[in-house]
């Protein structure tokens, strides 16, 4: 069914605002789509006479230069440089005061995969009519310029489940009977046009032709391999005759497809892990396709930045822009500037005077992509195409016909894709500023004592031995209600002095000395103040609320006065309102301008810009449950590289543990301040868009951020400015071999979640499906052999998991809110997902479903390799399952779990006595409890924030929380199942070629 927007969605065109999530110039809409021809009859069996042949394509990389994008941070004391060279792309990066981990791979040889048809669940007599969807014309305002011409693709609207409310009863599992057609009259269509090329291998789903009988058993079509290794699972007869586990209505396909036999994300991840887990991947120019982001392996930098730091959407770039448009898949990369290095690995550090200088024309740093000429006296810059002179201090001769400098192996800037440059100029060190709410609500809440104790414990742990870096960090403290209370922590004073600022409209600091003091010199003063805070008496009524902008302005004024960057930690309790407003809702509804619920206020944008300019990262801890209609306070924290953390009064043990974990993580996380990322691409390419949580700069190739850490990830989009030469570009047939589904998912997620600021949600969902449909149509037209029939589903080998990822993105709470979705939850989830790296993003949209052991004999710790498909059919009543997503951790308990297992794990005698909801596993001395708790601790260490464990009992009311994570099923908010979505992708892609 088409997505039905709820009251939470804005369907009016929004005011363009490029700030929070990306930079992109607008482009006019494309031409309207033409009506499609009559619907072709499709049935779900495969004729026995069809044997499509496939020949393995060898990817050629003769002299392929690669220049992707470069990041440079100028005028900063500490810089890190990344360079990625793949398929005409080079990437560098320099970040101030931050360590950089990096290396990126390149093109890979495709592996041969046999085609397979998609079998039916079973044959029944009820008809299942196909639904024809309305037309729409997609357009993308994120393109830098309008393409010179668009391929003649049109698209027919997308389903997101049946055209009925979410509670409507689902259709039974069935296959269309012979002769059922959407149009009253049907004329067989001629075979669609095919390019005269060899075909790459993909999944093939056979539908019978109108004249073929419907088979009782699903038939599998095998390719005749001409090269490569067949490693794809092909069911045998025994597998076809097995008894299928009963499935819930949400698992059923409206078109009779067996969900268990569709391409599986779990299988794709397991295959990649089997190939690369624990092995060494050499990241160098013209290397293979890198391991998936979810695979743990060792990265060796041989001239290309690590895929952990720069992961290209494609490792081969088409020769020209028109060829890139024909492929219908984006060109770009995901950049994680401070990506974590492998254990024991450190980036090489160069001092600025000793480092070979980069290009003086465009500013790109030195990297292995530079070409040396005139015996090493000059170098060619691939980013601007100009020659640069080498200073005599850094001159070294070249050797060999390729012109390699003799000192290449001794200099990281000449041989490695990632390195750091230590600037000779040092700026002011970052500070830690604490702001605590002492309003009447905070004092009455009773949690100030616990919060101050945790703050003191953390600061005490940072004050280690004298001379330690943590002891030298400067710390400041302030409290606030409707006024600001600053504290002079100077060690020269016998006790701290409080400075009260009543005039908050125009903040003026009375003094500067003592506001920020090294931790080792002020820990005793901070201790005395924190002990007194819970005893404060409220001096004013805060029933109308306290604006969150007040402590931000005060903290920013302190950092500006002392000319230093830093982290501002705000501990807020009072009701939240927007500054200058008496009613929290008037900010959104008080204007006639069309708005999106995701857009921040002008005041929030202005304040965030000041924080970015100063290098102030805001982290907000909301210690009490806020009213649903209150202002959402997360815009400023997320736009400055910080985050929002919410708790329910800090009264329960679970909330207190989360608060302590989050606080420690925020303070101890390595952070870069006042970062400036500059993206350089080869002169034949340009940066057409950049997406993420940041405020825009003058253009998409320059991003300025207040703070960033190891999880900060941006997506950049590239476009051609001119054609590449034949030695550097590839044909369209090779393009699909160099894409990975997880990378495309992260790219699409950041781009679409950025676009919600200014475009209707339904339009974005439809555009997302359009792009994937047209990509499959392009692959079908240009990369398939002539023996593929119109009824066969064809998927590129490395994009087998893309449909289920895209369907999960389309029906996420951000783009398709459910009946129980609050605006605050959607705003929070959007910002959290936008800040995720590729691995976390893929796990968020396809969680790990891990079976847990039931007894001591089988109590080996589960691991991701044992993950099951995210659907209700994978859940058995007699088993336990753990659902792991970056923001959620669920433990599902079946009704038939043995009583001994419940005793060993939960200390519960029976299923009925087992509590559901938020809980903590008891500390029991048995192997089962120990192994499960160890697994949970391991998964929590990988999460971006602390999570509470939810126990979900089978048949319980809270089981809806689990259903939202079973992404292959029909979702509670009305999103289509994976099987139905994949079927419509196939049908619409075939229509585009008719």
mmCIF file with all atom_site columns, C-alpha atoms in Angstrom, residues 677-863:
data_model
loop_
_atom_site.group_PDB
_atom_site.id
_atom_site.type_symbol
_atom_site.label_atom_id
_atom_site.label_alt_id
_atom_site.label_comp_id
_atom_site.label_asym_id
_atom_site.label_entity_id
_atom_site.label_seq_id
_atom_site.pdbx_PDB_ins_code
_atom_site.Cartn_x
_atom_site.Cartn_y
_atom_site.Cartn_z
_atom_site.occupancy
_atom_site.B_iso_or_equiv
_atom_site.pdbx_formal_charge
_atom_site.auth_seq_id
_atom_site.auth_comp_id
_atom_site.auth_asym_id
_atom_site.auth_atom_id
_atom_site.pdbx_PDB_model_num
ATOM 1   C CA . UNK A 1 677 ? 37.335 19.259  6.616   1.00 0.00 ? 677 UNK A CA 1
ATOM 2   C CA . UNK A 1 678 ? 38.236 20.087  3.036   1.00 0.00 ? 678 UNK A CA 1
ATOM 3   C CA . UNK A 1 679 ? 37.356 17.639  0.309   1.00 0.00 ? 679 UNK A CA 1
ATOM 4   C CA . UNK A 1 680 ? 39.481 17.567  -2.823  1.00 0.00 ? 680 UNK A CA 1
ATOM 5   C CA . UNK A 1 681 ? 38.615 15.514  -5.880  1.00 0.00 ? 681 UNK A CA 1
ATOM 6   C CA . UNK A 1 682 ? 40.339 15.083  -9.221  1.00 0.00 ? 682 UNK A CA 1
ATOM 7   C CA . UNK A 1 683 ? 39.798 17.843  -11.726 1.00 0.00 ? 683 UNK A CA 1
ATOM 8   C CA . UNK A 1 684 ? 37.371 15.713  -13.745 1.00 0.00 ? 684 UNK A CA 1
ATOM 9   C CA . UNK A 1 685 ? 35.080 15.382  -10.718 1.00 0.00 ? 685 UNK A CA 1
ATOM 10  C CA . UNK A 1 686 ? 33.394 17.722  -8.252  1.00 0.00 ? 686 UNK A CA 1
ATOM 11  C CA . UNK A 1 687 ? 31.717 17.446  -4.861  1.00 0.00 ? 687 UNK A CA 1
ATOM 12  C CA . UNK A 1 688 ? 28.011 17.952  -5.505  1.00 0.00 ? 688 UNK A CA 1
ATOM 13  C CA . UNK A 1 689 ? 26.692 17.389  -1.986  1.00 0.00 ? 689 UNK A CA 1
ATOM 14  C CA . UNK A 1 690 ? 27.688 16.630  1.590   1.00 0.00 ? 690 UNK A CA 1
ATOM 15  C CA . UNK A 1 691 ? 25.326 15.149  4.188   1.00 0.00 ? 691 UNK A CA 1
ATOM 16  C CA . UNK A 1 692 ? 25.561 14.783  7.940   1.00 0.00 ? 692 UNK A CA 1
ATOM 17  C CA . UNK A 1 693 ? 25.045 16.622  11.214  1.00 0.00 ? 693 UNK A CA 1
ATOM 18  C CA . UNK A 1 694 ? 26.798 19.923  10.609  1.00 0.00 ? 694 UNK A CA 1
ATOM 19  C CA . UNK A 1 695 ? 26.190 23.518  9.643   1.00 0.00 ? 695 UNK A CA 1
ATOM 20  C CA . UNK A 1 696 ? 26.991 24.287  6.002   1.00 0.00 ? 696 UNK A CA 1
ATOM 21  C CA . UNK A 1 697 ? 30.031 26.179  4.830   1.00 0.00 ? 697 UNK A CA 1
ATOM 22  C CA . UNK A 1 698 ? 30.498 28.147  1.611   1.00 0.00 ? 698 UNK A CA 1
ATOM 23  C CA . UNK A 1 699 ? 30.215 24.928  -0.418  1.00 0.00 ? 699 UNK A CA 1
ATOM 24  C CA . UNK A 1 700 ? 29.848 21.164  -0.051  1.00 0.00 ? 700 UNK A CA 1
ATOM 25  C CA . UNK A 1 701 ? 33.614 20.583  -0.279  1.00 0.00 ? 701 UNK A CA 1
ATOM 26  C CA . UNK A 1 702 ? 34.310 22.481  2.944   1.00 0.00 ? 702 UNK A CA 1
ATOM 27  C CA . UNK A 1 703 ? 32.775 21.471  6.272   1.00 0.00 ? 703 UNK A CA 1
ATOM 28  C CA . UNK A 1 704 ? 33.382 23.230  9.591   1.00 0.00 ? 704 UNK A CA 1
ATOM 29  C CA . UNK A 1 705 ? 32.448 21.400  12.785  1.00 0.00 ? 705 UNK A CA 1
ATOM 30  C CA . UNK A 1 706 ? 32.629 22.351  16.464  1.00 0.00 ? 706 UNK A CA 1
ATOM 31  C CA . UNK A 1 707 ? 33.665 18.851  17.550  1.00 0.00 ? 707 UNK A CA 1
ATOM 32  C CA . UNK A 1 708 ? 33.937 15.383  16.080  1.00 0.00 ? 708 UNK A CA 1
ATOM 33  C CA . UNK A 1 709 ? 34.867 11.963  17.431  1.00 0.00 ? 709 UNK A CA 1
ATOM 34  C CA . UNK A 1 710 ? 35.486 8.430   16.209  1.00 0.00 ? 710 UNK A CA 1
ATOM 35  C CA . UNK A 1 711 ? 31.841 7.883   15.245  1.00 0.00 ? 711 UNK A CA 1
ATOM 36  C CA . UNK A 1 712 ? 31.302 11.112  13.281  1.00 0.00 ? 712 UNK A CA 1
ATOM 37  C CA . UNK A 1 713 ? 30.580 10.127  9.674   1.00 0.00 ? 713 UNK A CA 1
ATOM 38  C CA . UNK A 1 714 ? 29.699 12.289  6.678   1.00 0.00 ? 714 UNK A CA 1
ATOM 39  C CA . UNK A 1 715 ? 28.476 11.296  3.228   1.00 0.00 ? 715 UNK A CA 1
ATOM 40  C CA . UNK A 1 716 ? 29.768 13.152  0.204   1.00 0.00 ? 716 UNK A CA 1
ATOM 41  C CA . UNK A 1 717 ? 28.317 12.935  -3.278  1.00 0.00 ? 717 UNK A CA 1
ATOM 42  C CA . UNK A 1 718 ? 30.410 13.307  -6.438  1.00 0.00 ? 718 UNK A CA 1
ATOM 43  C CA . UNK A 1 719 ? 29.594 14.228  -10.021 1.00 0.00 ? 719 UNK A CA 1
ATOM 44  C CA . UNK A 1 720 ? 31.504 14.443  -13.292 1.00 0.00 ? 720 UNK A CA 1
ATOM 45  C CA . UNK A 1 721 ? 32.662 17.766  -14.696 1.00 0.00 ? 721 UNK A CA 1
ATOM 46  C CA . UNK A 1 722 ? 34.219 16.172  -17.774 1.00 0.00 ? 722 UNK A CA 1
ATOM 47  C CA . UNK A 1 723 ? 34.857 12.722  -19.172 1.00 0.00 ? 723 UNK A CA 1
ATOM 48  C CA . UNK A 1 724 ? 37.668 10.586  -17.780 1.00 0.00 ? 724 UNK A CA 1
ATOM 49  C CA . UNK A 1 725 ? 40.219 9.050   -20.086 1.00 0.00 ? 725 UNK A CA 1
ATOM 50  C CA . UNK A 1 726 ? 39.725 5.392   -20.924 1.00 0.00 ? 726 UNK A CA 1
ATOM 51  C CA . UNK A 1 727 ? 42.553 4.241   -18.642 1.00 0.00 ? 727 UNK A CA 1
ATOM 52  C CA . UNK A 1 728 ? 40.864 5.743   -15.562 1.00 0.00 ? 728 UNK A CA 1
ATOM 53  C CA . UNK A 1 729 ? 37.150 5.220   -16.166 1.00 0.00 ? 729 UNK A CA 1
ATOM 54  C CA . UNK A 1 730 ? 35.153 2.023   -16.596 1.00 0.00 ? 730 UNK A CA 1
ATOM 55  C CA . UNK A 1 731 ? 32.131 0.945   -18.592 1.00 0.00 ? 731 UNK A CA 1
ATOM 56  C CA . UNK A 1 732 ? 28.719 0.653   -16.981 1.00 0.00 ? 732 UNK A CA 1
ATOM 57  C CA . UNK A 1 733 ? 28.988 -3.157  -16.840 1.00 0.00 ? 733 UNK A CA 1
ATOM 58  C CA . UNK A 1 734 ? 31.872 -2.887  -14.389 1.00 0.00 ? 734 UNK A CA 1
ATOM 59  C CA . UNK A 1 735 ? 30.216 -0.240  -12.251 1.00 0.00 ? 735 UNK A CA 1
ATOM 60  C CA . UNK A 1 736 ? 27.789 -2.569  -10.462 1.00 0.00 ? 736 UNK A CA 1
ATOM 61  C CA . UNK A 1 737 ? 30.634 -4.880  -9.459  1.00 0.00 ? 737 UNK A CA 1
ATOM 62  C CA . UNK A 1 738 ? 32.180 -2.193  -7.263  1.00 0.00 ? 738 UNK A CA 1
ATOM 63  C CA . UNK A 1 739 ? 29.205 -1.297  -5.040  1.00 0.00 ? 739 UNK A CA 1
ATOM 64  C CA . UNK A 1 740 ? 28.300 -2.719  -1.633  1.00 0.00 ? 740 UNK A CA 1
ATOM 65  C CA . UNK A 1 741 ? 24.802 -2.673  -0.177  1.00 0.00 ? 741 UNK A CA 1
ATOM 66  C CA . UNK A 1 742 ? 25.841 -1.495  3.292   1.00 0.00 ? 742 UNK A CA 1
ATOM 67  C CA . UNK A 1 743 ? 27.678 1.512   1.864   1.00 0.00 ? 743 UNK A CA 1
ATOM 68  C CA . UNK A 1 744 ? 24.737 2.501   -0.322  1.00 0.00 ? 744 UNK A CA 1
ATOM 69  C CA . UNK A 1 745 ? 22.381 2.135   2.643   1.00 0.00 ? 745 UNK A CA 1
ATOM 70  C CA . UNK A 1 746 ? 24.466 4.526   4.762   1.00 0.00 ? 746 UNK A CA 1
ATOM 71  C CA . UNK A 1 747 ? 24.746 6.972   1.867   1.00 0.00 ? 747 UNK A CA 1
ATOM 72  C CA . UNK A 1 748 ? 21.012 6.945   1.102   1.00 0.00 ? 748 UNK A CA 1
ATOM 73  C CA . UNK A 1 749 ? 20.184 7.213   4.810   1.00 0.00 ? 749 UNK A CA 1
ATOM 74  C CA . UNK A 1 750 ? 22.237 10.358  5.330   1.00 0.00 ? 750 UNK A CA 1
ATOM 75  C CA . UNK A 1 751 ? 20.978 11.927  2.124   1.00 0.00 ? 751 UNK A CA 1
ATOM 76  C CA . UNK A 1 752 ? 17.302 11.173  2.752   1.00 0.00 ? 752 UNK A CA 1
ATOM 77  C CA . UNK A 1 753 ? 17.415 12.069  6.452   1.00 0.00 ? 753 UNK A CA 1
ATOM 78  C CA . UNK A 1 754 ? 18.982 15.386  5.456   1.00 0.00 ? 754 UNK A CA 1
ATOM 79  C CA . UNK A 1 755 ? 16.210 16.025  2.968   1.00 0.00 ? 755 UNK A CA 1
ATOM 80  C CA . UNK A 1 756 ? 13.404 15.729  5.548   1.00 0.00 ? 756 UNK A CA 1
ATOM 81  C CA . UNK A 1 757 ? 14.180 19.315  6.548   1.00 0.00 ? 757 UNK A CA 1
ATOM 82  C CA . UNK A 1 758 ? 12.707 20.664  3.353   1.00 0.00 ? 758 UNK A CA 1
ATOM 83  C CA . UNK A 1 759 ? 10.736 17.988  1.499   1.00 0.00 ? 759 UNK A CA 1
ATOM 84  C CA . UNK A 1 760 ? 7.588  15.936  2.215   1.00 0.00 ? 760 UNK A CA 1
ATOM 85  C CA . UNK A 1 761 ? 8.204  12.475  3.627   1.00 0.00 ? 761 UNK A CA 1
ATOM 86  C CA . UNK A 1 762 ? 6.065  10.630  1.089   1.00 0.00 ? 762 UNK A CA 1
ATOM 87  C CA . UNK A 1 763 ? 7.963  12.249  -1.753  1.00 0.00 ? 763 UNK A CA 1
ATOM 88  C CA . UNK A 1 764 ? 11.252 11.103  -0.226  1.00 0.00 ? 764 UNK A CA 1
ATOM 89  C CA . UNK A 1 765 ? 10.035 7.532   0.233   1.00 0.00 ? 765 UNK A CA 1
ATOM 90  C CA . UNK A 1 766 ? 8.895  7.386   -3.355  1.00 0.00 ? 766 UNK A CA 1
ATOM 91  C CA . UNK A 1 767 ? 12.111 8.916   -4.642  1.00 0.00 ? 767 UNK A CA 1
ATOM 92  C CA . UNK A 1 768 ? 14.137 6.369   -2.708  1.00 0.00 ? 768 UNK A CA 1
ATOM 93  C CA . UNK A 1 769 ? 12.280 3.476   -4.284  1.00 0.00 ? 769 UNK A CA 1
ATOM 94  C CA . UNK A 1 770 ? 12.534 5.131   -7.681  1.00 0.00 ? 770 UNK A CA 1
ATOM 95  C CA . UNK A 1 771 ? 16.322 5.272   -7.525  1.00 0.00 ? 771 UNK A CA 1
ATOM 96  C CA . UNK A 1 772 ? 16.615 1.611   -6.553  1.00 0.00 ? 772 UNK A CA 1
ATOM 97  C CA . UNK A 1 773 ? 14.079 0.529   -9.178  1.00 0.00 ? 773 UNK A CA 1
ATOM 98  C CA . UNK A 1 774 ? 15.879 2.429   -11.927 1.00 0.00 ? 774 UNK A CA 1
ATOM 99  C CA . UNK A 1 775 ? 19.228 0.994   -10.795 1.00 0.00 ? 775 UNK A CA 1
ATOM 100 C CA . UNK A 1 776 ? 17.859 -2.553  -11.099 1.00 0.00 ? 776 UNK A CA 1
ATOM 101 C CA . UNK A 1 777 ? 16.379 -1.691  -14.482 1.00 0.00 ? 777 UNK A CA 1
ATOM 102 C CA . UNK A 1 778 ? 19.726 -0.344  -15.648 1.00 0.00 ? 778 UNK A CA 1
ATOM 103 C CA . UNK A 1 779 ? 21.516 -3.457  -14.436 1.00 0.00 ? 779 UNK A CA 1
ATOM 104 C CA . UNK A 1 780 ? 18.938 -5.614  -16.169 1.00 0.00 ? 780 UNK A CA 1
ATOM 105 C CA . UNK A 1 781 ? 19.280 -3.721  -19.430 1.00 0.00 ? 781 UNK A CA 1
ATOM 106 C CA . UNK A 1 782 ? 23.025 -3.315  -19.640 1.00 0.00 ? 782 UNK A CA 1
ATOM 107 C CA . UNK A 1 783 ? 24.464 -6.217  -17.649 1.00 0.00 ? 783 UNK A CA 1
ATOM 108 C CA . UNK A 1 784 ? 22.250 -9.252  -18.321 1.00 0.00 ? 784 UNK A CA 1
ATOM 109 C CA . UNK A 1 785 ? 22.520 -11.827 -21.079 1.00 0.00 ? 785 UNK A CA 1
ATOM 110 C CA . UNK A 1 786 ? 19.883 -12.167 -23.791 1.00 0.00 ? 786 UNK A CA 1
ATOM 111 C CA . UNK A 1 787 ? 18.541 -15.364 -22.221 1.00 0.00 ? 787 UNK A CA 1
ATOM 112 C CA . UNK A 1 788 ? 17.014 -13.573 -19.230 1.00 0.00 ? 788 UNK A CA 1
ATOM 113 C CA . UNK A 1 789 ? 13.250 -13.396 -19.554 1.00 0.00 ? 789 UNK A CA 1
ATOM 114 C CA . UNK A 1 790 ? 11.053 -10.542 -18.417 1.00 0.00 ? 790 UNK A CA 1
ATOM 115 C CA . UNK A 1 791 ? 9.763  -12.688 -15.557 1.00 0.00 ? 791 UNK A CA 1
ATOM 116 C CA . UNK A 1 792 ? 13.135 -13.192 -13.936 1.00 0.00 ? 792 UNK A CA 1
ATOM 117 C CA . UNK A 1 793 ? 14.333 -11.108 -10.994 1.00 0.00 ? 793 UNK A CA 1
ATOM 118 C CA . UNK A 1 794 ? 17.947 -10.032 -11.462 1.00 0.00 ? 794 UNK A CA 1
ATOM 119 C CA . UNK A 1 795 ? 20.060 -8.523  -8.675  1.00 0.00 ? 795 UNK A CA 1
ATOM 120 C CA . UNK A 1 796 ? 23.732 -7.508  -8.810  1.00 0.00 ? 796 UNK A CA 1
ATOM 121 C CA . UNK A 1 797 ? 25.945 -9.842  -6.828  1.00 0.00 ? 797 UNK A CA 1
ATOM 122 C CA . UNK A 1 798 ? 27.136 -7.371  -4.191  1.00 0.00 ? 798 UNK A CA 1
ATOM 123 C CA . UNK A 1 799 ? 23.763 -5.608  -3.988  1.00 0.00 ? 799 UNK A CA 1
ATOM 124 C CA . UNK A 1 800 ? 21.706 -8.673  -3.108  1.00 0.00 ? 800 UNK A CA 1
ATOM 125 C CA . UNK A 1 801 ? 20.935 -7.182  0.309   1.00 0.00 ? 801 UNK A CA 1
ATOM 126 C CA . UNK A 1 802 ? 20.097 -3.701  -0.992  1.00 0.00 ? 802 UNK A CA 1
ATOM 127 C CA . UNK A 1 803 ? 16.306 -4.204  -1.358  1.00 0.00 ? 803 UNK A CA 1
ATOM 128 C CA . UNK A 1 804 ? 15.797 -5.275  2.263   1.00 0.00 ? 804 UNK A CA 1
ATOM 129 C CA . UNK A 1 805 ? 18.023 -2.428  3.493   1.00 0.00 ? 805 UNK A CA 1
ATOM 130 C CA . UNK A 1 806 ? 16.160 0.162   1.424   1.00 0.00 ? 806 UNK A CA 1
ATOM 131 C CA . UNK A 1 807 ? 12.775 -1.172  2.488   1.00 0.00 ? 807 UNK A CA 1
ATOM 132 C CA . UNK A 1 808 ? 13.830 -0.915  6.126   1.00 0.00 ? 808 UNK A CA 1
ATOM 133 C CA . UNK A 1 809 ? 14.952 2.682   5.550   1.00 0.00 ? 809 UNK A CA 1
ATOM 134 C CA . UNK A 1 810 ? 11.692 3.590   3.807   1.00 0.00 ? 810 UNK A CA 1
ATOM 135 C CA . UNK A 1 811 ? 9.525  2.306   6.628   1.00 0.00 ? 811 UNK A CA 1
ATOM 136 C CA . UNK A 1 812 ? 11.652 3.671   9.479   1.00 0.00 ? 812 UNK A CA 1
ATOM 137 C CA . UNK A 1 813 ? 9.946  5.774   12.127  1.00 0.00 ? 813 UNK A CA 1
ATOM 138 C CA . UNK A 1 814 ? 11.553 8.923   10.758  1.00 0.00 ? 814 UNK A CA 1
ATOM 139 C CA . UNK A 1 815 ? 10.066 8.545   7.275   1.00 0.00 ? 815 UNK A CA 1
ATOM 140 C CA . UNK A 1 816 ? 6.908  6.581   8.117   1.00 0.00 ? 816 UNK A CA 1
ATOM 141 C CA . UNK A 1 817 ? 5.655  7.375   11.630  1.00 0.00 ? 817 UNK A CA 1
ATOM 142 C CA . UNK A 1 818 ? 3.371  4.930   13.352  1.00 0.00 ? 818 UNK A CA 1
ATOM 143 C CA . UNK A 1 819 ? 0.367  5.586   15.541  1.00 0.00 ? 819 UNK A CA 1
ATOM 144 C CA . UNK A 1 820 ? 2.548  5.542   18.670  1.00 0.00 ? 820 UNK A CA 1
ATOM 145 C CA . UNK A 1 821 ? 5.472  7.522   17.263  1.00 0.00 ? 821 UNK A CA 1
ATOM 146 C CA . UNK A 1 822 ? 6.104  10.767  19.113  1.00 0.00 ? 822 UNK A CA 1
ATOM 147 C CA . UNK A 1 823 ? 7.734  13.729  17.426  1.00 0.00 ? 823 UNK A CA 1
ATOM 148 C CA . UNK A 1 824 ? 10.502 13.806  20.018  1.00 0.00 ? 824 UNK A CA 1
ATOM 149 C CA . UNK A 1 825 ? 11.334 10.143  19.401  1.00 0.00 ? 825 UNK A CA 1
ATOM 150 C CA . UNK A 1 826 ? 11.548 10.713  15.657  1.00 0.00 ? 826 UNK A CA 1
ATOM 151 C CA . UNK A 1 827 ? 13.706 13.826  16.043  1.00 0.00 ? 827 UNK A CA 1
ATOM 152 C CA . UNK A 1 828 ? 16.025 11.973  18.383  1.00 0.00 ? 828 UNK A CA 1
ATOM 153 C CA . UNK A 1 829 ? 16.278 8.893   16.196  1.00 0.00 ? 829 UNK A CA 1
ATOM 154 C CA . UNK A 1 830 ? 17.000 10.933  13.086  1.00 0.00 ? 830 UNK A CA 1
ATOM 155 C CA . UNK A 1 831 ? 19.954 12.703  14.686  1.00 0.00 ? 831 UNK A CA 1
ATOM 156 C CA . UNK A 1 832 ? 21.296 9.535   16.272  1.00 0.00 ? 832 UNK A CA 1
ATOM 157 C CA . UNK A 1 833 ? 21.231 7.631   12.984  1.00 0.00 ? 833 UNK A CA 1
ATOM 158 C CA . UNK A 1 834 ? 22.752 10.521  11.034  1.00 0.00 ? 834 UNK A CA 1
ATOM 159 C CA . UNK A 1 835 ? 25.794 10.471  13.309  1.00 0.00 ? 835 UNK A CA 1
ATOM 160 C CA . UNK A 1 836 ? 26.376 6.707   12.885  1.00 0.00 ? 836 UNK A CA 1
ATOM 161 C CA . UNK A 1 837 ? 29.122 5.121   10.837  1.00 0.00 ? 837 UNK A CA 1
ATOM 162 C CA . UNK A 1 838 ? 28.496 2.503   8.148   1.00 0.00 ? 838 UNK A CA 1
ATOM 163 C CA . UNK A 1 839 ? 28.612 -0.513  10.477  1.00 0.00 ? 839 UNK A CA 1
ATOM 164 C CA . UNK A 1 840 ? 26.174 0.970   13.004  1.00 0.00 ? 840 UNK A CA 1
ATOM 165 C CA . UNK A 1 841 ? 23.843 2.191   10.252  1.00 0.00 ? 841 UNK A CA 1
ATOM 166 C CA . UNK A 1 842 ? 23.569 -1.250  8.654   1.00 0.00 ? 842 UNK A CA 1
ATOM 167 C CA . UNK A 1 843 ? 22.937 -2.860  12.057  1.00 0.00 ? 843 UNK A CA 1
ATOM 168 C CA . UNK A 1 844 ? 20.300 -0.246  12.869  1.00 0.00 ? 844 UNK A CA 1
ATOM 169 C CA . UNK A 1 845 ? 18.286 -1.001  9.735   1.00 0.00 ? 845 UNK A CA 1
ATOM 170 C CA . UNK A 1 846 ? 18.881 -4.757  9.932   1.00 0.00 ? 846 UNK A CA 1
ATOM 171 C CA . UNK A 1 847 ? 19.386 -5.736  13.596  1.00 0.00 ? 847 UNK A CA 1
ATOM 172 C CA . UNK A 1 848 ? 21.180 -8.873  14.697  1.00 0.00 ? 848 UNK A CA 1
ATOM 173 C CA . UNK A 1 849 ? 18.759 -11.609 15.786  1.00 0.00 ? 849 UNK A CA 1
ATOM 174 C CA . UNK A 1 850 ? 20.870 -13.953 17.907  1.00 0.00 ? 850 UNK A CA 1
ATOM 175 C CA . UNK A 1 851 ? 19.589 -17.271 19.297  1.00 0.00 ? 851 UNK A CA 1
ATOM 176 C CA . UNK A 1 852 ? 20.609 -17.842 22.907  1.00 0.00 ? 852 UNK A CA 1
ATOM 177 C CA . UNK A 1 853 ? 21.483 -21.205 24.486  1.00 0.00 ? 853 UNK A CA 1
ATOM 178 C CA . UNK A 1 854 ? 18.894 -22.882 26.683  1.00 0.00 ? 854 UNK A CA 1
ATOM 179 C CA . UNK A 1 855 ? 21.059 -25.011 28.945  1.00 0.00 ? 855 UNK A CA 1
ATOM 180 C CA . UNK A 1 856 ? 24.490 -25.256 30.490  1.00 0.00 ? 856 UNK A CA 1
ATOM 181 C CA . UNK A 1 857 ? 25.580 -27.898 27.986  1.00 0.00 ? 857 UNK A CA 1
ATOM 182 C CA . UNK A 1 858 ? 25.146 -25.495 25.074  1.00 0.00 ? 858 UNK A CA 1
ATOM 183 C CA . UNK A 1 859 ? 26.160 -22.317 26.852  1.00 0.00 ? 859 UNK A CA 1
ATOM 184 C CA . UNK A 1 860 ? 28.817 -21.225 24.408  1.00 0.00 ? 860 UNK A CA 1
ATOM 185 C CA . UNK A 1 861 ? 28.567 -17.508 23.864  1.00 0.00 ? 861 UNK A CA 1
ATOM 186 C CA . UNK A 1 862 ? 26.541 -16.616 20.756  1.00 0.00 ? 862 UNK A CA 1
ATOM 187 C CA . UNK A 1 863 ? 28.189 -14.533 18.091  1.00 0.00 ? 863 UNK A CA 1
#
